[in-house]
Amino acid sequence: MEIARLQGDNQAIRAEMQAMESRIEASLARMERKISERDAEQVQRDKDNLRWQVGLWIAAVVIIGVLIRWPA
């Protein structure tokens, strides 16, 4: 009688563990997807920031060149 109850408890615990494992796997997959999306956004931001920096440097060089060559 006691053995049957313990076996039933053991089966219930195994079922709960499998359910938890599937929830954990789903959460990990969701986190991996979000991380890859974040990485893609970060690459785009880095590219945009680099474009701005290059543009500002070019503008600064042009402005300084104009100021130096400006007829006095």
PDB file of N, CA and C in Angstrom:
ATOM      1  N   MET A   1       0.825  -1.189   0.000  1.00  0.00           N
ATOM      2  CA  MET A   1       0.000   0.000   0.000  1.00  0.00           C
ATOM      3  C   MET A   1       0.872   1.257   0.000  1.00  0.00           C
ATOM      4  N   GLU A   2       1.844   1.286   0.886  1.00  0.00           N
ATOM      5  CA  GLU A   2       2.751   2.439   0.995  1.00  0.00           C
ATOM      6  C   GLU A   2       3.610   2.556  -0.259  1.00  0.00           C
ATOM      7  N   ILE A   3       4.038   1.434  -0.794  1.00  0.00           N
ATOM      8  CA  ILE A   3       4.871   1.430  -1.999  1.00  0.00           C
ATOM      9  C   ILE A   3       4.089   2.001  -3.183  1.00  0.00           C
ATOM     10  N   ALA A   4       2.828   1.637  -3.299  1.00  0.00           N
ATOM     11  CA  ALA A   4       1.996   2.129  -4.397  1.00  0.00           C
ATOM     12  C   ALA A   4       1.829   3.646  -4.289  1.00  0.00           C
ATOM     13  N   ARG A   5       1.649   4.153  -3.079  1.00  0.00           N
ATOM     14  CA  ARG A   5       1.488   5.591  -2.868  1.00  0.00           C
ATOM     15  C   ARG A   5       2.777   6.316  -3.232  1.00  0.00           C
ATOM     16  N   LEU A   6       3.904   5.744  -2.807  1.00  0.00           N
ATOM     17  CA  LEU A   6       5.190   6.359  -3.116  1.00  0.00           C
ATOM     18  C   LEU A   6       5.459   6.354  -4.623  1.00  0.00           C
ATOM     19  N   GLN A   7       5.081   5.267  -5.286  1.00  0.00           N
ATOM     20  CA  GLN A   7       5.266   5.215  -6.736  1.00  0.00           C
ATOM     21  C   GLN A   7       4.388   6.260  -7.429  1.00  0.00           C
ATOM     22  N   GLY A   8       3.185   6.438  -6.938  1.00  0.00           N
ATOM     23  CA  GLY A   8       2.294   7.465  -7.497  1.00  0.00           C
ATOM     24  C   GLY A   8       2.869   8.857  -7.276  1.00  0.00           C
ATOM     25  N   ASP A   9       3.396   9.106  -6.071  1.00  0.00           N
ATOM     26  CA  ASP A   9       4.035  10.395  -5.801  1.00  0.00           C
ATOM     27  C   ASP A   9       5.238  10.598  -6.714  1.00  0.00           C
ATOM     28  N   ASN A  10       6.017   9.544  -6.919  1.00  0.00           N
ATOM     29  CA  ASN A  10       7.193   9.610  -7.783  1.00  0.00           C
ATOM     30  C   ASN A  10       6.786   9.962  -9.218  1.00  0.00           C
ATOM     31  N   GLN A  11       5.712   9.355  -9.701  1.00  0.00           N
ATOM     32  CA  GLN A  11       5.247   9.647 -11.054  1.00  0.00           C
ATOM     33  C   GLN A  11       4.749  11.090 -11.163  1.00  0.00           C
ATOM     34  N   ALA A  12       4.076  11.560 -10.130  1.00  0.00           N
ATOM     35  CA  ALA A  12       3.590  12.944 -10.142  1.00  0.00           C
ATOM     36  C   ALA A  12       4.764  13.921 -10.148  1.00  0.00           C
ATOM     37  N   ILE A  13       5.771  13.624  -9.375  1.00  0.00           N
ATOM     38  CA  ILE A  13       6.960  14.487  -9.325  1.00  0.00           C
ATOM     39  C   ILE A  13       7.663  14.487 -10.682  1.00  0.00           C
ATOM     40  N   ARG A  14       7.768  13.320 -11.312  1.00  0.00           N
ATOM     41  CA  ARG A  14       8.397  13.250 -12.633  1.00  0.00           C
ATOM     42  C   ARG A  14       7.607  14.067 -13.663  1.00  0.00           C
ATOM     43  N   ALA A  15       6.293  13.996 -13.596  1.00  0.00           N
ATOM     44  CA  ALA A  15       5.455  14.764 -14.524  1.00  0.00           C
ATOM     45  C   ALA A  15       5.654  16.262 -14.301  1.00  0.00           C
ATOM     46  N   GLU A  16       5.720  16.694 -13.042  1.00  0.00           N
ATOM     47  CA  GLU A  16       5.958  18.108 -12.742  1.00  0.00           C
ATOM     48  C   GLU A  16       7.330  18.536 -13.246  1.00  0.00           C
ATOM     49  N   MET A  17       8.328  17.675 -13.076  1.00  0.00           N
ATOM     50  CA  MET A  17       9.676  18.006 -13.536  1.00  0.00           C
ATOM     51  C   MET A  17       9.707  18.138 -15.060  1.00  0.00           C
ATOM     52  N   GLN A  18       9.011  17.262 -15.760  1.00  0.00           N
ATOM     53  CA  GLN A  18       8.975  17.352 -17.216  1.00  0.00           C
ATOM     54  C   GLN A  18       8.274  18.630 -17.663  1.00  0.00           C
ATOM     55  N   ALA A  19       7.213  19.006 -16.963  1.00  0.00           N
ATOM     56  CA  ALA A  19       6.509  20.242 -17.301  1.00  0.00           C
ATOM     57  C   ALA A  19       7.425  21.450 -17.069  1.00  0.00           C
ATOM     58  N   MET A  20       8.143  21.440 -15.949  1.00  0.00           N
ATOM     59  CA  MET A  20       9.075  22.535 -15.663  1.00  0.00           C
ATOM     60  C   MET A  20      10.181  22.590 -16.704  1.00  0.00           C
ATOM     61  N   GLU A  21      10.677  21.430 -17.091  1.00  0.00           N
ATOM     62  CA  GLU A  21      11.744  21.370 -18.089  1.00  0.00           C
ATOM     63  C   GLU A  21      11.283  21.949 -19.422  1.00  0.00           C
ATOM     64  N   SER A  22      10.058  21.632 -19.818  1.00  0.00           N
ATOM     65  CA  SER A  22       9.551  22.175 -21.085  1.00  0.00           C
ATOM     66  C   SER A  22       9.350  23.687 -20.979  1.00  0.00           C
ATOM     67  N   ARG A  23       8.902  24.193 -19.816  1.00  0.00           N
ATOM     68  CA  ARG A  23       8.770  25.649 -19.640  1.00  0.00           C
ATOM     69  C   ARG A  23      10.134  26.321 -19.678  1.00  0.00           C
ATOM     70  N   ILE A  24      11.132  25.703 -19.075  1.00  0.00           N
ATOM     71  CA  ILE A  24      12.486  26.266 -19.078  1.00  0.00           C
ATOM     72  C   ILE A  24      13.037  26.291 -20.505  1.00  0.00           C
ATOM     73  N   GLU A  25      12.838  25.225 -21.251  1.00  0.00           N
ATOM     74  CA  GLU A  25      13.319  25.179 -22.630  1.00  0.00           C
ATOM     75  C   GLU A  25      12.638  26.240 -23.482  1.00  0.00           C
ATOM     76  N   ALA A  26      11.340  26.446 -23.271  1.00  0.00           N
ATOM     77  CA  ALA A  26      10.620  27.482 -24.016  1.00  0.00           C
ATOM     78  C   ALA A  26      11.153  28.868 -23.647  1.00  0.00           C
ATOM     79  N   SER A  27      11.428  29.086 -22.374  1.00  0.00           N
ATOM     80  CA  SER A  27      11.969  30.375 -21.937  1.00  0.00           C
ATOM     81  C   SER A  27      13.356  30.608 -22.522  1.00  0.00           C
ATOM     82  N   LEU A  28      14.179  29.591 -22.550  1.00  0.00           N
ATOM     83  CA  LEU A  28      15.513  29.717 -23.135  1.00  0.00           C
ATOM     84  C   LEU A  28      15.433  30.038 -24.625  1.00  0.00           C
ATOM     85  N   ALA A  29      14.528  29.393 -25.328  1.00  0.00           N
ATOM     86  CA  ALA A  29      14.376  29.670 -26.760  1.00  0.00           C
ATOM     87  C   ALA A  29      13.926  31.119 -26.972  1.00  0.00           C
ATOM     88  N   ARG A  30      13.006  31.571 -26.134  1.00  0.00           N
ATOM     89  CA  ARG A  30      12.533  32.954 -26.228  1.00  0.00           C
ATOM     90  C   ARG A  30      13.669  33.935 -25.933  1.00  0.00           C
ATOM     91  N   MET A  31      14.475  33.634 -24.932  1.00  0.00           N
ATOM     92  CA  MET A  31      15.602  34.503 -24.589  1.00  0.00           C
ATOM     93  C   MET A  31      16.636  34.519 -25.712  1.00  0.00           C
ATOM     94  N   GLU A  32      16.917  33.381 -26.310  1.00  0.00           N
ATOM     95  CA  GLU A  32      17.869  33.327 -27.419  1.00  0.00           C
ATOM     96  C   GLU A  32      17.381  34.170 -28.593  1.00  0.00           C
ATOM     97  N   ARG A  33      16.083  34.125 -28.871  1.00  0.00           N
ATOM     98  CA  ARG A  33      15.515  34.915 -29.959  1.00  0.00           C
ATOM     99  C   ARG A  33      15.642  36.406 -29.655  1.00  0.00           C
ATOM    100  N   LYS A  34      15.338  36.793 -28.414  1.00  0.00           N
ATOM    101  CA  LYS A  34      15.450  38.199 -28.035  1.00  0.00           C
ATOM    102  C   LYS A  34      16.901  38.679 -28.078  1.00  0.00           C
ATOM    103  N   ILE A  35      17.824  37.830 -27.683  1.00  0.00           N
ATOM    104  CA  ILE A  35      19.247  38.204 -27.721  1.00  0.00           C
ATOM    105  C   ILE A  35      19.696  38.405 -29.155  1.00  0.00           C
ATOM    106  N   SER A  36      19.277  37.526 -30.062  1.00  0.00           N
ATOM    107  CA  SER A  36      19.679  37.689 -31.459  1.00  0.00           C
ATOM    108  C   SER A  36      19.059  38.949 -32.058  1.00  0.00           C
ATOM    109  N   GLU A  37      17.821  39.276 -31.686  1.00  0.00           N
ATOM    110  CA  GLU A  37      17.201  40.530 -32.151  1.00  0.00           C
ATOM    111  C   GLU A  37      17.960  41.732 -31.609  1.00  0.00           C
ATOM    112  N   ARG A  38      18.331  41.673 -30.343  1.00  0.00           N
ATOM    113  CA  ARG A  38      19.076  42.777 -29.737  1.00  0.00           C
ATOM    114  C   ARG A  38      20.435  42.954 -30.416  1.00  0.00           C
ATOM    115  N   ASP A  39      21.098  41.841 -30.723  1.00  0.00           N
ATOM    116  CA  ASP A  39      22.397  41.921 -31.398  1.00  0.00           C
ATOM    117  C   ASP A  39      22.257  42.546 -32.779  1.00  0.00           C
ATOM    118  N   ALA A  40      21.197  42.188 -33.503  1.00  0.00           N
ATOM    119  CA  ALA A  40      20.976  42.762 -34.832  1.00  0.00           C
ATOM    120  C   ALA A  40      20.721  44.267 -34.722  1.00  0.00           C
ATOM    121  N   GLU A  41      19.939  44.674 -33.730  1.00  0.00           N
ATOM    122  CA  GLU A  41      19.683  46.108 -33.524  1.00  0.00           C
ATOM    123  C   GLU A  41      20.962  46.833 -33.144  1.00  0.00           C
ATOM    124  N   GLN A  42      21.793  46.210 -32.345  1.00  0.00           N
ATOM    125  CA  GLN A  42      23.046  46.829 -31.924  1.00  0.00           C
ATOM    126  C   GLN A  42      23.973  47.041 -33.114  1.00  0.00           C
ATOM    127  N   VAL A  43      24.037  46.081 -34.017  1.00  0.00           N
ATOM    128  CA  VAL A  43      24.868  46.226 -35.214  1.00  0.00           C
ATOM    129  C   VAL A  43      24.371  47.408 -36.043  1.00  0.00           C
ATOM    130  N   GLN A  44      23.056  47.529 -36.190  1.00  0.00           N
ATOM    131  CA  GLN A  44      22.502  48.642 -36.965  1.00  0.00           C
ATOM    132  C   GLN A  44      22.809  49.979 -36.294  1.00  0.00           C
ATOM    133  N   ARG A  45      22.682  50.054 -34.970  1.00  0.00           N
ATOM    134  CA  ARG A  45      22.996  51.301 -34.250  1.00  0.00           C
ATOM    135  C   ARG A  45      24.466  51.659 -34.412  1.00  0.00           C
ATOM    136  N   ASP A  46      25.339  50.653 -34.316  1.00  0.00           N
ATOM    137  CA  ASP A  46      26.771  50.913 -34.480  1.00  0.00           C
ATOM    138  C   ASP A  46      27.071  51.455 -35.874  1.00  0.00           C
ATOM    139  N   LYS A  47      26.432  50.873 -36.877  1.00  0.00           N
ATOM    140  CA  LYS A  47      26.637  51.329 -38.249  1.00  0.00           C
ATOM    141  C   LYS A  47      26.153  52.776 -38.402  1.00  0.00           C
ATOM    142  N   ASP A  48      24.980  53.081 -37.850  1.00  0.00           N
ATOM    143  CA  ASP A  48      24.444  54.445 -37.934  1.00  0.00           C
ATOM    144  C   ASP A  48      25.345  55.440 -37.203  1.00  0.00           C
ATOM    145  N   ASN A  49      25.829  55.054 -36.024  1.00  0.00           N
ATOM    146  CA  ASN A  49      26.716  55.940 -35.266  1.00  0.00           C
ATOM    147  C   ASN A  49      28.016  56.197 -36.022  1.00  0.00           C
ATOM    148  N   LEU A  50      28.545  55.178 -36.660  1.00  0.00           N
ATOM    149  CA  LEU A  50      29.765  55.343 -37.437  1.00  0.00           C
ATOM    150  C   LEU A  50      29.536  56.297 -38.607  1.00  0.00           C
ATOM    151  N   ARG A  51      28.407  56.166 -39.259  1.00  0.00           N
ATOM    152  CA  ARG A  51      28.079  57.082 -40.360  1.00  0.00           C
ATOM    153  C   ARG A  51      28.017  58.528 -39.867  1.00  0.00           C
ATOM    154  N   TRP A  52      27.372  58.753 -38.735  1.00  0.00           N
ATOM    155  CA  TRP A  52      27.290  60.107 -38.175  1.00  0.00           C
ATOM    156  C   TRP A  52      28.679  60.642 -37.854  1.00  0.00           C
ATOM    157  N   GLN A  53      29.501  59.831 -37.245  1.00  0.00           N
ATOM    158  CA  GLN A  53      30.839  60.285 -36.876  1.00  0.00           C
ATOM    159  C   GLN A  53      31.663  60.638 -38.104  1.00  0.00           C
ATOM    160  N   VAL A  54      31.624  59.798 -39.118  1.00  0.00           N
ATOM    161  CA  VAL A  54      32.372  60.077 -40.344  1.00  0.00           C
ATOM    162  C   VAL A  54      31.842  61.352 -40.989  1.00  0.00           C
ATOM    163  N   GLY A  55      30.540  61.506 -41.045  1.00  0.00           N
ATOM    164  CA  GLY A  55      29.943  62.705 -41.623  1.00  0.00           C
ATOM    165  C   GLY A  55      30.341  63.966 -40.868  1.00  0.00           C
ATOM    166  N   LEU A  56      30.333  63.901 -39.548  1.00  0.00           N
ATOM    167  CA  LEU A  56      30.712  65.070 -38.753  1.00  0.00           C
ATOM    168  C   LEU A  56      32.185  65.404 -38.928  1.00  0.00           C
ATOM    169  N   TRP A  57      33.044  64.377 -39.018  1.00  0.00           N
ATOM    170  CA  TRP A  57      34.473  64.640 -39.247  1.00  0.00           C
ATOM    171  C   TRP A  57      34.698  65.281 -40.605  1.00  0.00           C
ATOM    172  N   ILE A  58      34.013  64.781 -41.614  1.00  0.00           N
ATOM    173  CA  ILE A  58      34.151  65.372 -42.944  1.00  0.00           C
ATOM    174  C   ILE A  58      33.669  66.820 -42.931  1.00  0.00           C
ATOM    175  N   ALA A  59      32.536  67.072 -42.296  1.00  0.00           N
ATOM    176  CA  ALA A  59      32.016  68.434 -42.207  1.00  0.00           C
ATOM    177  C   ALA A  59      32.998  69.336 -41.461  1.00  0.00           C
ATOM    178  N   ALA A  60      33.584  68.845 -40.375  1.00  0.00           N
ATOM    179  CA  ALA A  60      34.541  69.652 -39.612  1.00  0.00           C
ATOM    180  C   ALA A  60      35.769  69.978 -40.451  1.00  0.00           C
ATOM    181  N   VAL A  61      36.273  69.021 -41.197  1.00  0.00           N
ATOM    182  CA  VAL A  61      37.448  69.252 -42.041  1.00  0.00           C
ATOM    183  C   VAL A  61      37.119  70.272 -43.126  1.00  0.00           C
ATOM    184  N   VAL A  62      35.956  70.155 -43.736  1.00  0.00           N
ATOM    185  CA  VAL A  62      35.551  71.103 -44.774  1.00  0.00           C
ATOM    186  C   VAL A  62      35.415  72.501 -44.190  1.00  0.00           C
ATOM    187  N   ILE A  63      34.771  72.635 -43.040  1.00  0.00           N
ATOM    188  CA  ILE A  63      34.586  73.949 -42.414  1.00  0.00           C
ATOM    189  C   ILE A  63      35.936  74.556 -42.038  1.00  0.00           C
ATOM    190  N   ILE A  64      36.810  73.755 -41.455  1.00  0.00           N
ATOM    191  CA  ILE A  64      38.141  74.271 -41.089  1.00  0.00           C
ATOM    192  C   ILE A  64      38.908  74.663 -42.349  1.00  0.00           C
ATOM    193  N   GLY A  65      38.807  73.855 -43.416  1.00  0.00           N
ATOM    194  CA  GLY A  65      39.470  74.200 -44.680  1.00  0.00           C
ATOM    195  C   GLY A  65      38.944  75.494 -45.261  1.00  0.00           C
ATOM    196  N   VAL A  66      37.649  75.704 -45.208  1.00  0.00           N
ATOM    197  CA  VAL A  66      37.061  76.949 -45.709  1.00  0.00           C
ATOM    198  C   VAL A  66      37.529  78.120 -44.876  1.00  0.00           C
ATOM    199  N   LEU A  67      37.572  77.964 -43.557  1.00  0.00           N
ATOM    200  CA  LEU A  67      37.999  79.057 -42.679  1.00  0.00           C
ATOM    201  C   LEU A  67      39.462  79.408 -42.905  1.00  0.00           C
ATOM    202  N   ILE A  68      40.294  78.412 -43.142  1.00  0.00           N
ATOM    203  CA  ILE A  68      41.716  78.667 -43.377  1.00  0.00           C
ATOM    204  C   ILE A  68      41.925  79.367 -44.714  1.00  0.00           C
ATOM    205  N   ARG A  69      41.192  78.987 -45.736  1.00  0.00           N
ATOM    206  CA  ARG A  69      41.330  79.542 -47.080  1.00  0.00           C
ATOM    207  C   ARG A  69      40.514  80.825 -47.264  1.00  0.00           C
ATOM    208  N   TRP A  70      39.755  81.206 -46.273  1.00  0.00           N
ATOM    209  CA  TRP A  70      38.877  82.371 -46.411  1.00  0.00           C
ATOM    210  C   TRP A  70      39.715  83.622 -46.660  1.00  0.00           C
ATOM    211  N   PRO A  71      39.357  84.365 -47.693  1.00  0.00           N
ATOM    212  CA  PRO A  71      40.162  85.571 -47.951  1.00  0.00           C
ATOM    213  C   PRO A  71      39.974  86.602 -46.855  1.00  0.00           C
ATOM    214  N   ALA A  72      41.069  87.103 -46.366  1.00  0.00           N
ATOM    215  CA  ALA A  72      41.003  88.053 -45.262  1.00  0.00           C
ATOM    216  C   ALA A  72      40.938  89.475 -45.734  1.00  0.00           C
TER     217      ALA A  72
END
